């Protein structure tokens, strides 16, 4: 893996690209990452993928809850759906905050 020293773009390959696809910096601006850095990037990619998948599940959960609230079968059901909707909203906020933390730390790659 190679990292652009100008914009932090990560290139995967045997050699650095001729120029950075993101910022256009020349090949010389790329530095090869060592095994430890590559490991950290792969780790954070997995972590981010998990968070994104969870985010998708929360969207689906909220959609189901809203459909259930609309369906309005009986008060017990509606209460459950409202709790699910509120939980999904709360969990999504926590998740966004966590993703933001990763981005601030430069873990998003
Ligand atoms: Zn770049």
PDB file of N, CA and C and ligand atoms in Angstrom:
ATOM      1  N   UNK A   1       0.836  -1.206   0.000  1.00  0.00           N
ATOM      2  CA  UNK A   1       0.000   0.000   0.000  1.00  0.00           C
ATOM      3  C   UNK A   1       0.871   1.257   0.000  1.00  0.00           C
ATOM      4  N   UNK A   2       0.373   2.263  -0.667  1.00  0.00           N
ATOM      5  CA  UNK A   2       1.092   3.529  -0.788  1.00  0.00           C
ATOM      6  C   UNK A   2       0.174   4.659  -0.349  1.00  0.00           C
ATOM      7  N   UNK A   3       0.781   5.640   0.299  1.00  0.00           N
ATOM      8  CA  UNK A   3      -0.027   6.745   0.796  1.00  0.00           C
ATOM      9  C   UNK A   3       0.466   8.063   0.213  1.00  0.00           C
ATOM     10  N   UNK A   4      -0.479   8.833  -0.310  1.00  0.00           N
ATOM     11  CA  UNK A   4      -0.148  10.165  -0.838  1.00  0.00           C
ATOM     12  C   UNK A   4       0.125  11.093   0.353  1.00  0.00           C
ATOM     13  N   UNK A   5       1.299  11.720   0.347  1.00  0.00           N
ATOM     14  CA  UNK A   5       1.660  12.583   1.482  1.00  0.00           C
ATOM     15  C   UNK A   5       0.929  13.923   1.415  1.00  0.00           C
ATOM     16  N   UNK A   6       0.280  14.195   0.271  1.00  0.00           N
ATOM     17  CA  UNK A   6      -0.435  15.467   0.132  1.00  0.00           C
ATOM     18  C   UNK A   6      -1.862  15.356   0.671  1.00  0.00           C
ATOM     19  N   UNK A   7      -2.580  14.298   0.237  1.00  0.00           N
ATOM     20  CA  UNK A   7      -4.006  14.219   0.604  1.00  0.00           C
ATOM     21  C   UNK A   7      -4.364  12.949   1.387  1.00  0.00           C
ATOM     22  N   UNK A   8      -3.357  12.089   1.675  1.00  0.00           N
ATOM     23  CA  UNK A   8      -3.564  10.840   2.429  1.00  0.00           C
ATOM     24  C   UNK A   8      -4.340   9.769   1.663  1.00  0.00           C
ATOM     25  N   UNK A   9      -4.455   9.932   0.353  1.00  0.00           N
ATOM     26  CA  UNK A   9      -5.102   8.893  -0.453  1.00  0.00           C
ATOM     27  C   UNK A   9      -4.287   7.605  -0.343  1.00  0.00           C
ATOM     28  N   UNK A  10      -4.978   6.459  -0.208  1.00  0.00           N
ATOM     29  CA  UNK A  10      -4.294   5.167  -0.118  1.00  0.00           C
ATOM     30  C   UNK A  10      -4.409   4.445  -1.457  1.00  0.00           C
ATOM     31  N   UNK A  11      -3.260   4.073  -2.007  1.00  0.00           N
ATOM     32  CA  UNK A  11      -3.238   3.308  -3.257  1.00  0.00           C
ATOM     33  C   UNK A  11      -2.773   1.894  -2.939  1.00  0.00           C
ATOM     34  N   UNK A  12      -3.494   0.885  -3.494  1.00  0.00           N
ATOM     35  CA  UNK A  12      -3.078  -0.488  -3.271  1.00  0.00           C
ATOM     36  C   UNK A  12      -2.453  -1.035  -4.543  1.00  0.00           C
ATOM     37  N   UNK A  13      -1.213  -1.487  -4.438  1.00  0.00           N
ATOM     38  CA  UNK A  13      -0.528  -2.036  -5.600  1.00  0.00           C
ATOM     39  C   UNK A  13       0.950  -2.231  -5.316  1.00  0.00           C
ATOM     40  N   UNK A  14       1.636  -2.876  -6.264  1.00  0.00           N
ATOM     41  CA  UNK A  14       3.073  -3.141  -6.118  1.00  0.00           C
ATOM     42  C   UNK A  14       3.875  -1.843  -6.129  1.00  0.00           C
ATOM     43  N   UNK A  15       3.429  -0.909  -6.964  1.00  0.00           N
ATOM     44  CA  UNK A  15       4.147   0.364  -7.073  1.00  0.00           C
ATOM     45  C   UNK A  15       3.177   1.522  -6.871  1.00  0.00           C
ATOM     46  N   UNK A  16       3.745   2.687  -6.631  1.00  0.00           N
ATOM     47  CA  UNK A  16       2.927   3.885  -6.476  1.00  0.00           C
ATOM     48  C   UNK A  16       2.328   4.260  -7.835  1.00  0.00           C
ATOM     49  N   UNK A  17       1.150   4.875  -7.851  1.00  0.00           N
ATOM     50  CA  UNK A  17       0.569   5.306  -9.138  1.00  0.00           C
ATOM     51  C   UNK A  17       1.366   6.477  -9.712  1.00  0.00           C
ATOM     52  N   UNK A  18       1.284   6.705 -11.021  1.00  0.00           N
ATOM     53  CA  UNK A  18       2.036   7.798 -11.648  1.00  0.00           C
ATOM     54  C   UNK A  18       1.650   9.146 -11.076  1.00  0.00           C
ATOM     55  N   UNK A  19       0.345   9.272 -10.827  1.00  0.00           N
ATOM     56  CA  UNK A  19      -0.072  10.465 -10.086  1.00  0.00           C
ATOM     57  C   UNK A  19      -1.288  10.127  -9.233  1.00  0.00           C
ATOM     58  N   UNK A  20      -1.460  10.914  -8.181  1.00  0.00           N
ATOM     59  CA  UNK A  20      -2.539  10.637  -7.235  1.00  0.00           C
ATOM     60  C   UNK A  20      -3.904  10.861  -7.903  1.00  0.00           C
ATOM     61  N   UNK A  21      -4.779   9.824  -7.887  1.00  0.00           N
ATOM     62  CA  UNK A  21      -6.099   9.992  -8.506  1.00  0.00           C
ATOM     63  C   UNK A  21      -6.983  10.998  -7.775  1.00  0.00           C
ATOM     64  N   UNK A  22      -6.608  11.284  -6.542  1.00  0.00           N
ATOM     65  CA  UNK A  22      -7.458  12.189  -5.767  1.00  0.00           C
ATOM     66  C   UNK A  22      -7.006  13.651  -5.922  1.00  0.00           C
ATOM     67  N   UNK A  23      -5.713  13.892  -5.735  1.00  0.00           N
ATOM     68  CA  UNK A  23      -5.254  15.289  -5.738  1.00  0.00           C
ATOM     69  C   UNK A  23      -4.290  15.605  -6.877  1.00  0.00           C
ATOM     70  N   UNK A  24      -3.890  14.581  -7.645  1.00  0.00           N
ATOM     71  CA  UNK A  24      -3.027  14.821  -8.792  1.00  0.00           C
ATOM     72  C   UNK A  24      -1.541  14.964  -8.463  1.00  0.00           C
ATOM     73  N   UNK A  25      -1.167  14.733  -7.212  1.00  0.00           N
ATOM     74  CA  UNK A  25       0.248  14.834  -6.833  1.00  0.00           C
ATOM     75  C   UNK A  25       1.065  13.769  -7.586  1.00  0.00           C
ATOM     76  N   UNK A  26       2.328  14.079  -7.915  1.00  0.00           N
ATOM     77  CA  UNK A  26       3.161  13.119  -8.659  1.00  0.00           C
ATOM     78  C   UNK A  26       3.565  11.914  -7.814  1.00  0.00           C
ATOM     79  N   UNK A  27       4.012  10.871  -8.502  1.00  0.00           N
ATOM     80  CA  UNK A  27       4.426   9.605  -7.895  1.00  0.00           C
ATOM     81  C   UNK A  27       5.343   9.779  -6.678  1.00  0.00           C
ATOM     82  N   UNK A  28       6.259  10.750  -6.786  1.00  0.00           N
ATOM     83  CA  UNK A  28       7.259  10.961  -5.718  1.00  0.00           C
ATOM     84  C   UNK A  28       6.624  11.313  -4.376  1.00  0.00           C
ATOM     85  N   UNK A  29       5.374  11.771  -4.436  1.00  0.00           N
ATOM     86  CA  UNK A  29       4.716  12.161  -3.177  1.00  0.00           C
ATOM     87  C   UNK A  29       4.165  10.946  -2.417  1.00  0.00           C
ATOM     88  N   UNK A  30       4.227   9.773  -3.048  1.00  0.00           N
ATOM     89  CA  UNK A  30       3.718   8.573  -2.388  1.00  0.00           C
ATOM     90  C   UNK A  30       4.802   7.890  -1.568  1.00  0.00           C
ATOM     91  N   UNK A  31       4.425   7.449  -0.380  1.00  0.00           N
ATOM     92  CA  UNK A  31       5.343   6.697   0.476  1.00  0.00           C
ATOM     93  C   UNK A  31       4.742   5.318   0.715  1.00  0.00           C
ATOM     94  N   UNK A  32       5.594   4.293   0.684  1.00  0.00           N
ATOM     95  CA  UNK A  32       5.093   2.936   0.913  1.00  0.00           C
ATOM     96  C   UNK A  32       4.827   2.743   2.397  1.00  0.00           C
ATOM     97  N   UNK A  33       3.698   2.120   2.704  1.00  0.00           N
ATOM     98  CA  UNK A  33       3.350   1.882   4.105  1.00  0.00           C
ATOM     99  C   UNK A  33       3.983   0.574   4.575  1.00  0.00           C
ATOM    100  N   UNK A  34       4.392   0.553   5.832  1.00  0.00           N
ATOM    101  CA  UNK A  34       4.959  -0.694   6.361  1.00  0.00           C
ATOM    102  C   UNK A  34       3.832  -1.627   6.813  1.00  0.00           C
ATOM    103  N   UNK A  35       4.199  -2.859   7.167  1.00  0.00           N
ATOM    104  CA  UNK A  35       3.203  -3.885   7.504  1.00  0.00           C
ATOM    105  C   UNK A  35       2.279  -3.442   8.636  1.00  0.00           C
ATOM    106  N   UNK A  36       2.867  -2.743   9.584  1.00  0.00           N
ATOM    107  CA  UNK A  36       2.071  -2.321  10.733  1.00  0.00           C
ATOM    108  C   UNK A  36       0.995  -1.308  10.304  1.00  0.00           C
ATOM    109  N   UNK A  37       1.391  -0.354   9.465  1.00  0.00           N
ATOM    110  CA  UNK A  37       0.432   0.648   8.972  1.00  0.00           C
ATOM    111  C   UNK A  37      -0.647   0.002   8.109  1.00  0.00           C
ATOM    112  N   UNK A  38      -0.224  -0.962   7.268  1.00  0.00           N
ATOM    113  CA  UNK A  38      -1.196  -1.676   6.422  1.00  0.00           C
ATOM    114  C   UNK A  38      -2.195  -2.418   7.307  1.00  0.00           C
ATOM    115  N   UNK A  39      -1.681  -3.054   8.363  1.00  0.00           N
ATOM    116  CA  UNK A  39      -2.541  -3.775   9.299  1.00  0.00           C
ATOM    117  C   UNK A  39      -3.565  -2.853   9.940  1.00  0.00           C
ATOM    118  N   UNK A  40      -3.124  -1.669  10.332  1.00  0.00           N
ATOM    119  CA  UNK A  40      -4.037  -0.706  10.968  1.00  0.00           C
ATOM    120  C   UNK A  40      -5.132  -0.259  10.004  1.00  0.00           C
ATOM    121  N   UNK A  41      -4.759  -0.044   8.756  1.00  0.00           N
ATOM    122  CA  UNK A  41      -5.743   0.383   7.753  1.00  0.00           C
ATOM    123  C   UNK A  41      -6.773  -0.720   7.526  1.00  0.00           C
ATOM    124  N   UNK A  42      -6.285  -1.960   7.415  1.00  0.00           N
ATOM    125  CA  UNK A  42      -7.220  -3.072   7.197  1.00  0.00           C
ATOM    126  C   UNK A  42      -8.158  -3.237   8.385  1.00  0.00           C
ATOM    127  N   UNK A  43      -7.597  -3.071   9.566  1.00  0.00           N
ATOM    128  CA  UNK A  43      -8.390  -3.153  10.791  1.00  0.00           C
ATOM    129  C   UNK A  43      -9.496  -2.092  10.797  1.00  0.00           C
ATOM    130  N   UNK A  44      -9.118  -0.851  10.466  1.00  0.00           N
ATOM    131  CA  UNK A  44     -10.112   0.219  10.543  1.00  0.00           C
ATOM    132  C   UNK A  44     -11.128   0.095   9.417  1.00  0.00           C
ATOM    133  N   UNK A  45     -10.715  -0.489   8.279  1.00  0.00           N
ATOM    134  CA  UNK A  45     -11.683  -0.726   7.202  1.00  0.00           C
ATOM    135  C   UNK A  45     -12.741  -1.719   7.645  1.00  0.00           C
ATOM    136  N   UNK A  46     -12.311  -2.765   8.332  1.00  0.00           N
ATOM    137  CA  UNK A  46     -13.270  -3.751   8.839  1.00  0.00           C
ATOM    138  C   UNK A  46     -14.221  -3.068   9.821  1.00  0.00           C
ATOM    139  N   UNK A  47     -13.630  -2.297  10.742  1.00  0.00           N
ATOM    140  CA  UNK A  47     -14.449  -1.607  11.736  1.00  0.00           C
ATOM    141  C   UNK A  47     -15.468  -0.688  11.083  1.00  0.00           C
ATOM    142  N   UNK A  48     -15.023   0.072  10.068  1.00  0.00           N
ATOM    143  CA  UNK A  48     -15.922   0.991   9.388  1.00  0.00           C
ATOM    144  C   UNK A  48     -17.004   0.232   8.618  1.00  0.00           C
ATOM    145  N   UNK A  49     -16.619  -0.910   8.022  1.00  0.00           N
ATOM    146  CA  UNK A  49     -17.596  -1.715   7.282  1.00  0.00           C
ATOM    147  C   UNK A  49     -18.681  -2.220   8.233  1.00  0.00           C
ATOM    148  N   UNK A  50     -18.265  -2.619   9.434  1.00  0.00           N
ATOM    149  CA  UNK A  50     -19.242  -3.079  10.432  1.00  0.00           C
ATOM    150  C   UNK A  50     -20.210  -1.957  10.795  1.00  0.00           C
ATOM    151  N   UNK A  51     -19.652  -0.775  11.009  1.00  0.00           N
ATOM    152  CA  UNK A  51     -20.497   0.359  11.380  1.00  0.00           C
ATOM    153  C   UNK A  51     -21.482   0.704  10.264  1.00  0.00           C
ATOM    154  N   UNK A  52     -21.011   0.649   9.015  1.00  0.00           N
ATOM    155  CA  UNK A  52     -21.891   0.975   7.895  1.00  0.00           C
ATOM    156  C   UNK A  52     -23.012  -0.053   7.766  1.00  0.00           C
ATOM    157  N   UNK A  53     -22.658  -1.317   7.985  1.00  0.00           N
ATOM    158  CA  UNK A  53     -23.676  -2.364   7.888  1.00  0.00           C
ATOM    159  C   UNK A  53     -24.720  -2.188   8.990  1.00  0.00           C
ATOM    160  N   UNK A  54     -24.225  -1.887  10.183  1.00  0.00           N
ATOM    161  CA  UNK A  54     -25.129  -1.658  11.307  1.00  0.00           C
ATOM    162  C   UNK A  54     -26.057  -0.482  11.003  1.00  0.00           C
ATOM    163  N   UNK A  55     -25.497   0.559  10.402  1.00  0.00           N
ATOM    164  CA  UNK A  55     -26.284   1.727  10.028  1.00  0.00           C
ATOM    165  C   UNK A  55     -27.427   1.327   9.081  1.00  0.00           C
ATOM    166  N   UNK A  56     -27.116   0.449   8.135  1.00  0.00           N
ATOM    167  CA  UNK A  56     -28.136  -0.035   7.200  1.00  0.00           C
ATOM    168  C   UNK A  56     -29.229  -0.813   7.921  1.00  0.00           C
ATOM    169  N   UNK A  57     -28.810  -1.614   8.897  1.00  0.00           N
ATOM    170  CA  UNK A  57     -29.800  -2.383   9.659  1.00  0.00           C
ATOM    171  C   UNK A  57     -30.704  -1.466  10.478  1.00  0.00           C
ATOM    172  N   UNK A  58     -30.118  -0.399  11.017  1.00  0.00           N
ATOM    173  CA  UNK A  58     -30.916   0.552  11.794  1.00  0.00           C
ATOM    174  C   UNK A  58     -31.934   1.259  10.901  1.00  0.00           C
ATOM    175  N   UNK A  59     -31.513   1.583   9.664  1.00  0.00           N
ATOM    176  CA  UNK A  59     -32.455   2.183   8.705  1.00  0.00           C
ATOM    177  C   UNK A  59     -33.628   1.233   8.461  1.00  0.00           C
ATOM    178  N   UNK A  60     -33.292  -0.052   8.263  1.00  0.00           N
ATOM    179  CA  UNK A  60     -34.333  -1.053   7.999  1.00  0.00           C
ATOM    180  C   UNK A  60     -35.251  -1.185   9.212  1.00  0.00           C
ATOM    181  N   UNK A  61     -34.650  -1.153  10.401  1.00  0.00           N
ATOM    182  CA  UNK A  61     -35.427  -1.272  11.636  1.00  0.00           C
ATOM    183  C   UNK A  61     -36.395  -0.102  11.774  1.00  0.00           C
ATOM    184  N   UNK A  62     -35.895   1.084  11.470  1.00  0.00           N
ATOM    185  CA  UNK A  62     -36.740   2.266  11.574  1.00  0.00           C
ATOM    186  C   UNK A  62     -37.896   2.186  10.572  1.00  0.00           C
ATOM    187  N   UNK A  63     -37.591   1.724   9.373  1.00  0.00           N
ATOM    188  CA  UNK A  63     -38.616   1.614   8.345  1.00  0.00           C
ATOM    189  C   UNK A  63     -39.716   0.638   8.775  1.00  0.00           C
ATOM    190  N   UNK A  64     -39.290  -0.501   9.317  1.00  0.00           N
ATOM    191  CA  UNK A  64     -40.260  -1.480   9.808  1.00  0.00           C
ATOM    192  C   UNK A  64     -41.116  -0.883  10.920  1.00  0.00           C
ATOM    193  N   UNK A  65     -40.444  -0.158  11.820  1.00  0.00           N
ATOM    194  CA  UNK A  65     -41.162   0.435  12.950  1.00  0.00           C
ATOM    195  C   UNK A  65     -42.195   1.441  12.457  1.00  0.00           C
ATOM    196  N   UNK A  66     -41.797   2.271  11.469  1.00  0.00           N
ATOM    197  CA  UNK A  66     -42.728   3.282  10.950  1.00  0.00           C
ATOM    198  C   UNK A  66     -43.913   2.618  10.247  1.00  0.00           C
ATOM    199  N   UNK A  67     -43.625   1.554   9.511  1.00  0.00           N
ATOM    200  CA  UNK A  67     -44.707   0.813   8.855  1.00  0.00           C
ATOM    201  C   UNK A  67     -45.660   0.253   9.901  1.00  0.00           C
ATOM    202  N   UNK A  68     -45.086  -0.278  10.989  1.00  0.00           N
ATOM    203  CA  UNK A  68     -45.887  -0.839  12.059  1.00  0.00           C
ATOM    204  C   UNK A  68     -46.747   0.209  12.743  1.00  0.00           C
ATOM    205  N   UNK A  69     -46.171   1.403  12.936  1.00  0.00           N
ATOM    206  CA  UNK A  69     -46.926   2.487  13.574  1.00  0.00           C
ATOM    207  C   UNK A  69     -48.105   2.882  12.686  1.00  0.00           C
ATOM    208  N   UNK A  70     -47.847   2.960  11.383  1.00  0.00           N
ATOM    209  CA  UNK A  70     -48.907   3.288  10.431  1.00  0.00           C
ATOM    210  C   UNK A  70     -49.999   2.219  10.436  1.00  0.00           C
ATOM    211  N   UNK A  71     -49.553   0.968  10.503  1.00  0.00           N
ATOM    212  CA  UNK A  71     -50.474  -0.165  10.487  1.00  0.00           C
ATOM    213  C   UNK A  71     -51.451  -0.071  11.657  1.00  0.00           C
ATOM    214  N   UNK A  72     -50.915   0.374  12.831  1.00  0.00           N
ATOM    215  CA  UNK A  72     -51.746   0.689  13.990  1.00  0.00           C
ATOM    216  C   UNK A  72     -52.715  -0.432  14.376  1.00  0.00           C
ATOM    217  N   UNK A  73     -52.174  -1.646  14.504  1.00  0.00           N
ATOM    218  CA  UNK A  73     -53.004  -2.819  14.804  1.00  0.00           C
ATOM    219  C   UNK A  73     -53.637  -2.720  16.190  1.00  0.00           C
ATOM    220  N   UNK A  74     -52.806  -2.500  17.192  1.00  0.00           N
ATOM    221  CA  UNK A  74     -53.340  -2.264  18.534  1.00  0.00           C
ATOM    222  C   UNK A  74     -52.299  -1.500  19.342  1.00  0.00           C
ATOM    223  N   UNK A  75     -52.711  -0.918  20.468  1.00  0.00           N
ATOM    224  CA  UNK A  75     -51.812  -0.033  21.226  1.00  0.00           C
ATOM    225  C   UNK A  75     -50.503  -0.710  21.640  1.00  0.00           C
ATOM    226  N   UNK A  76     -50.570  -1.990  21.986  1.00  0.00           N
ATOM    227  CA  UNK A  76     -49.355  -2.711  22.399  1.00  0.00           C
ATOM    228  C   UNK A  76     -48.332  -2.746  21.282  1.00  0.00           C
ATOM    229  N   UNK A  77     -48.810  -3.059  20.089  1.00  0.00           N
ATOM    230  CA  UNK A  77     -47.926  -3.109  18.925  1.00  0.00           C
ATOM    231  C   UNK A  77     -47.331  -1.740  18.644  1.00  0.00           C
ATOM    232  N   UNK A  78     -48.186  -0.739  18.638  1.00  0.00           N
ATOM    233  CA  UNK A  78     -47.719   0.615  18.326  1.00  0.00           C
ATOM    234  C   UNK A  78     -46.654   1.054  19.319  1.00  0.00           C
ATOM    235  N   UNK A  79     -46.850   0.728  20.590  1.00  0.00           N
ATOM    236  CA  UNK A  79     -45.877   1.086  21.613  1.00  0.00           C
ATOM    237  C   UNK A  79     -44.527   0.420  21.319  1.00  0.00           C
ATOM    238  N   UNK A  80     -44.574  -0.852  20.977  1.00  0.00           N
ATOM    239  CA  UNK A  80     -43.351  -1.573  20.637  1.00  0.00           C
ATOM    240  C   UNK A  80     -42.654  -0.934  19.439  1.00  0.00           C
ATOM    241  N   UNK A  81     -43.449  -0.616  18.406  1.00  0.00           N
ATOM    242  CA  UNK A  81     -42.858  -0.008  17.208  1.00  0.00           C
ATOM    243  C   UNK A  81     -42.245   1.349  17.521  1.00  0.00           C
ATOM    244  N   UNK A  82     -42.911   2.092  18.380  1.00  0.00           N
ATOM    245  CA  UNK A  82     -42.372   3.409  18.749  1.00  0.00           C
ATOM    246  C   UNK A  82     -41.048   3.258  19.494  1.00  0.00           C
ATOM    247  N   UNK A  83     -40.980   2.246  20.343  1.00  0.00           N
ATOM    248  CA  UNK A  83     -39.720   2.002  21.053  1.00  0.00           C
ATOM    249  C   UNK A  83     -38.615   1.628  20.081  1.00  0.00           C
ATOM    250  N   UNK A  84     -38.965   0.790  19.100  1.00  0.00           N
ATOM    251  CA  UNK A  84     -37.979   0.391  18.094  1.00  0.00           C
ATOM    252  C   UNK A  84     -37.511   1.597  17.291  1.00  0.00           C
ATOM    253  N   UNK A  85     -38.467   2.441  16.911  1.00  0.00           N
ATOM    254  CA  UNK A  85     -38.127   3.646  16.142  1.00  0.00           C
ATOM    255  C   UNK A  85     -37.183   4.535  16.948  1.00  0.00           C
ATOM    256  N   UNK A  86     -37.508   4.741  18.216  1.00  0.00           N
ATOM    257  CA  UNK A  86     -36.671   5.598  19.059  1.00  0.00           C
ATOM    258  C   UNK A  86     -35.291   4.984  19.277  1.00  0.00           C
ATOM    259  N   UNK A  87     -35.261   3.664  19.448  1.00  0.00           N
ATOM    260  CA  UNK A  87     -33.971   3.008  19.636  1.00  0.00           C
ATOM    261  C   UNK A  87     -33.108   3.160  18.388  1.00  0.00           C
ATOM    262  N   UNK A  88     -33.729   2.951  17.217  1.00  0.00           N
ATOM    263  CA  UNK A  88     -32.984   3.064  15.957  1.00  0.00           C
ATOM    264  C   UNK A  88     -32.410   4.474  15.813  1.00  0.00           C
ATOM    265  N   UNK A  89     -33.212   5.472  16.155  1.00  0.00           N
ATOM    266  CA  UNK A  89     -32.757   6.862  16.044  1.00  0.00           C
ATOM    267  C   UNK A  89     -31.600   7.118  17.006  1.00  0.00           C
ATOM    268  N   UNK A  90     -31.727   6.616  18.228  1.00  0.00           N
ATOM    269  CA  UNK A  90     -30.679   6.805  19.228  1.00  0.00           C
ATOM    270  C   UNK A  90     -29.391   6.100  18.808  1.00  0.00           C
ATOM    271  N   UNK A  91     -29.528   4.840  18.386  1.00  0.00           N
ATOM    272  CA  UNK A  91     -28.353   4.060  18.010  1.00  0.00           C
ATOM    273  C   UNK A  91     -27.661   4.688  16.798  1.00  0.00           C
ATOM    274  N   UNK A  92     -28.460   5.240  15.877  1.00  0.00           N
ATOM    275  CA  UNK A  92     -27.859   5.855  14.690  1.00  0.00           C
ATOM    276  C   UNK A  92     -27.055   7.095  15.062  1.00  0.00           C
ATOM    277  N   UNK A  93     -27.555   7.853  16.025  1.00  0.00           N
ATOM    278  CA  UNK A  93     -26.806   9.036  16.479  1.00  0.00           C
ATOM    279  C   UNK A  93     -25.465   8.630  17.093  1.00  0.00           C
ATOM    280  N   UNK A  94     -25.492   7.581  17.924  1.00  0.00           N
ATOM    281  CA  UNK A  94     -24.255   7.099  18.552  1.00  0.00           C
ATOM    282  C   UNK A  94     -23.278   6.633  17.479  1.00  0.00           C
ATOM    283  N   UNK A  95     -23.839   5.954  16.492  1.00  0.00           N
ATOM    284  CA  UNK A  95     -23.024   5.411  15.420  1.00  0.00           C
ATOM    285  C   UNK A  95     -22.362   6.531  14.603  1.00  0.00           C
ATOM    286  N   UNK A  96     -23.139   7.560  14.311  1.00  0.00           N
ATOM    287  CA  UNK A  96     -22.593   8.704  13.566  1.00  0.00           C
ATOM    288  C   UNK A  96     -21.462   9.352  14.342  1.00  0.00           C
ATOM    289  N   UNK A  97     -21.673   9.483  15.646  1.00  0.00           N
ATOM    290  CA  UNK A  97     -20.651  10.107  16.488  1.00  0.00           C
ATOM    291  C   UNK A  97     -19.364   9.278  16.441  1.00  0.00           C
ATOM    292  N   UNK A  98     -19.519   7.965  16.467  1.00  0.00           N
ATOM    293  CA  UNK A  98     -18.356   7.082  16.440  1.00  0.00           C
ATOM    294  C   UNK A  98     -17.626   7.173  15.101  1.00  0.00           C
ATOM    295  N   UNK A  99     -18.395   7.201  14.009  1.00  0.00           N
ATOM    296  CA  UNK A  99     -17.782   7.334  12.681  1.00  0.00           C
ATOM    297  C   UNK A  99     -17.028   8.658  12.592  1.00  0.00           C
ATOM    298  N   UNK A 100     -17.631   9.702  13.139  1.00  0.00           N
ATOM    299  CA  UNK A 100     -16.976  11.014  13.132  1.00  0.00           C
ATOM    300  C   UNK A 100     -15.648  10.957  13.889  1.00  0.00           C
ATOM    301  N   UNK A 101     -15.635  10.248  15.007  1.00  0.00           N
ATOM    302  CA  UNK A 101     -14.405  10.090  15.784  1.00  0.00           C
ATOM    303  C   UNK A 101     -13.328   9.425  14.936  1.00  0.00           C
ATOM    304  N   UNK A 102     -13.732   8.386  14.188  1.00  0.00           N
ATOM    305  CA  UNK A 102     -12.768   7.701  13.321  1.00  0.00           C
ATOM    306  C   UNK A 102     -12.208   8.644  12.271  1.00  0.00           C
ATOM    307  N   UNK A 103     -13.108   9.442  11.680  1.00  0.00           N
ATOM    308  CA  UNK A 103     -12.671  10.350  10.625  1.00  0.00           C
ATOM    309  C   UNK A 103     -11.708  11.386  11.185  1.00  0.00           C
ATOM    310  N   UNK A 104     -12.014  11.876  12.386  1.00  0.00           N
ATOM    311  CA  UNK A 104     -11.138  12.865  13.011  1.00  0.00           C
ATOM    312  C   UNK A 104      -9.754  12.290  13.275  1.00  0.00           C
ATOM    313  N   UNK A 105      -9.718  10.997  13.595  1.00  0.00           N
ATOM    314  CA  UNK A 105      -8.434  10.343  13.865  1.00  0.00           C
ATOM    315  C   UNK A 105      -7.745   9.884  12.584  1.00  0.00           C
ATOM    316  N   UNK A 106      -8.409  10.154  11.448  1.00  0.00           N
ATOM    317  CA  UNK A 106      -7.817   9.729  10.187  1.00  0.00           C
ATOM    318  C   UNK A 106      -7.926   8.237   9.973  1.00  0.00           C
ATOM    319  N   UNK A 107      -8.878   7.609  10.657  1.00  0.00           N
ATOM    320  CA  UNK A 107      -9.016   6.168  10.537  1.00  0.00           C
ATOM    321  C   UNK A 107      -9.852   5.770   9.333  1.00  0.00           C
ATOM    322  N   UNK A 108     -10.451   6.770   8.698  1.00  0.00           N
ATOM    323  CA  UNK A 108     -11.293   6.471   7.550  1.00  0.00           C
ATOM    324  C   UNK A 108     -10.414   6.333   6.323  1.00  0.00           C
ATOM    325  N   UNK A 109     -10.169   5.134   5.898  1.00  0.00           N
ATOM    326  CA  UNK A 109      -9.322   4.965   4.696  1.00  0.00           C
ATOM    327  C   UNK A 109      -9.777   3.784   3.955  1.00  0.00           C
TER     328      UNK A 109
HETATM  329 ZN1  LIG B   1      -3.083  12.876  -3.227  1.00  0.00          ZN
END
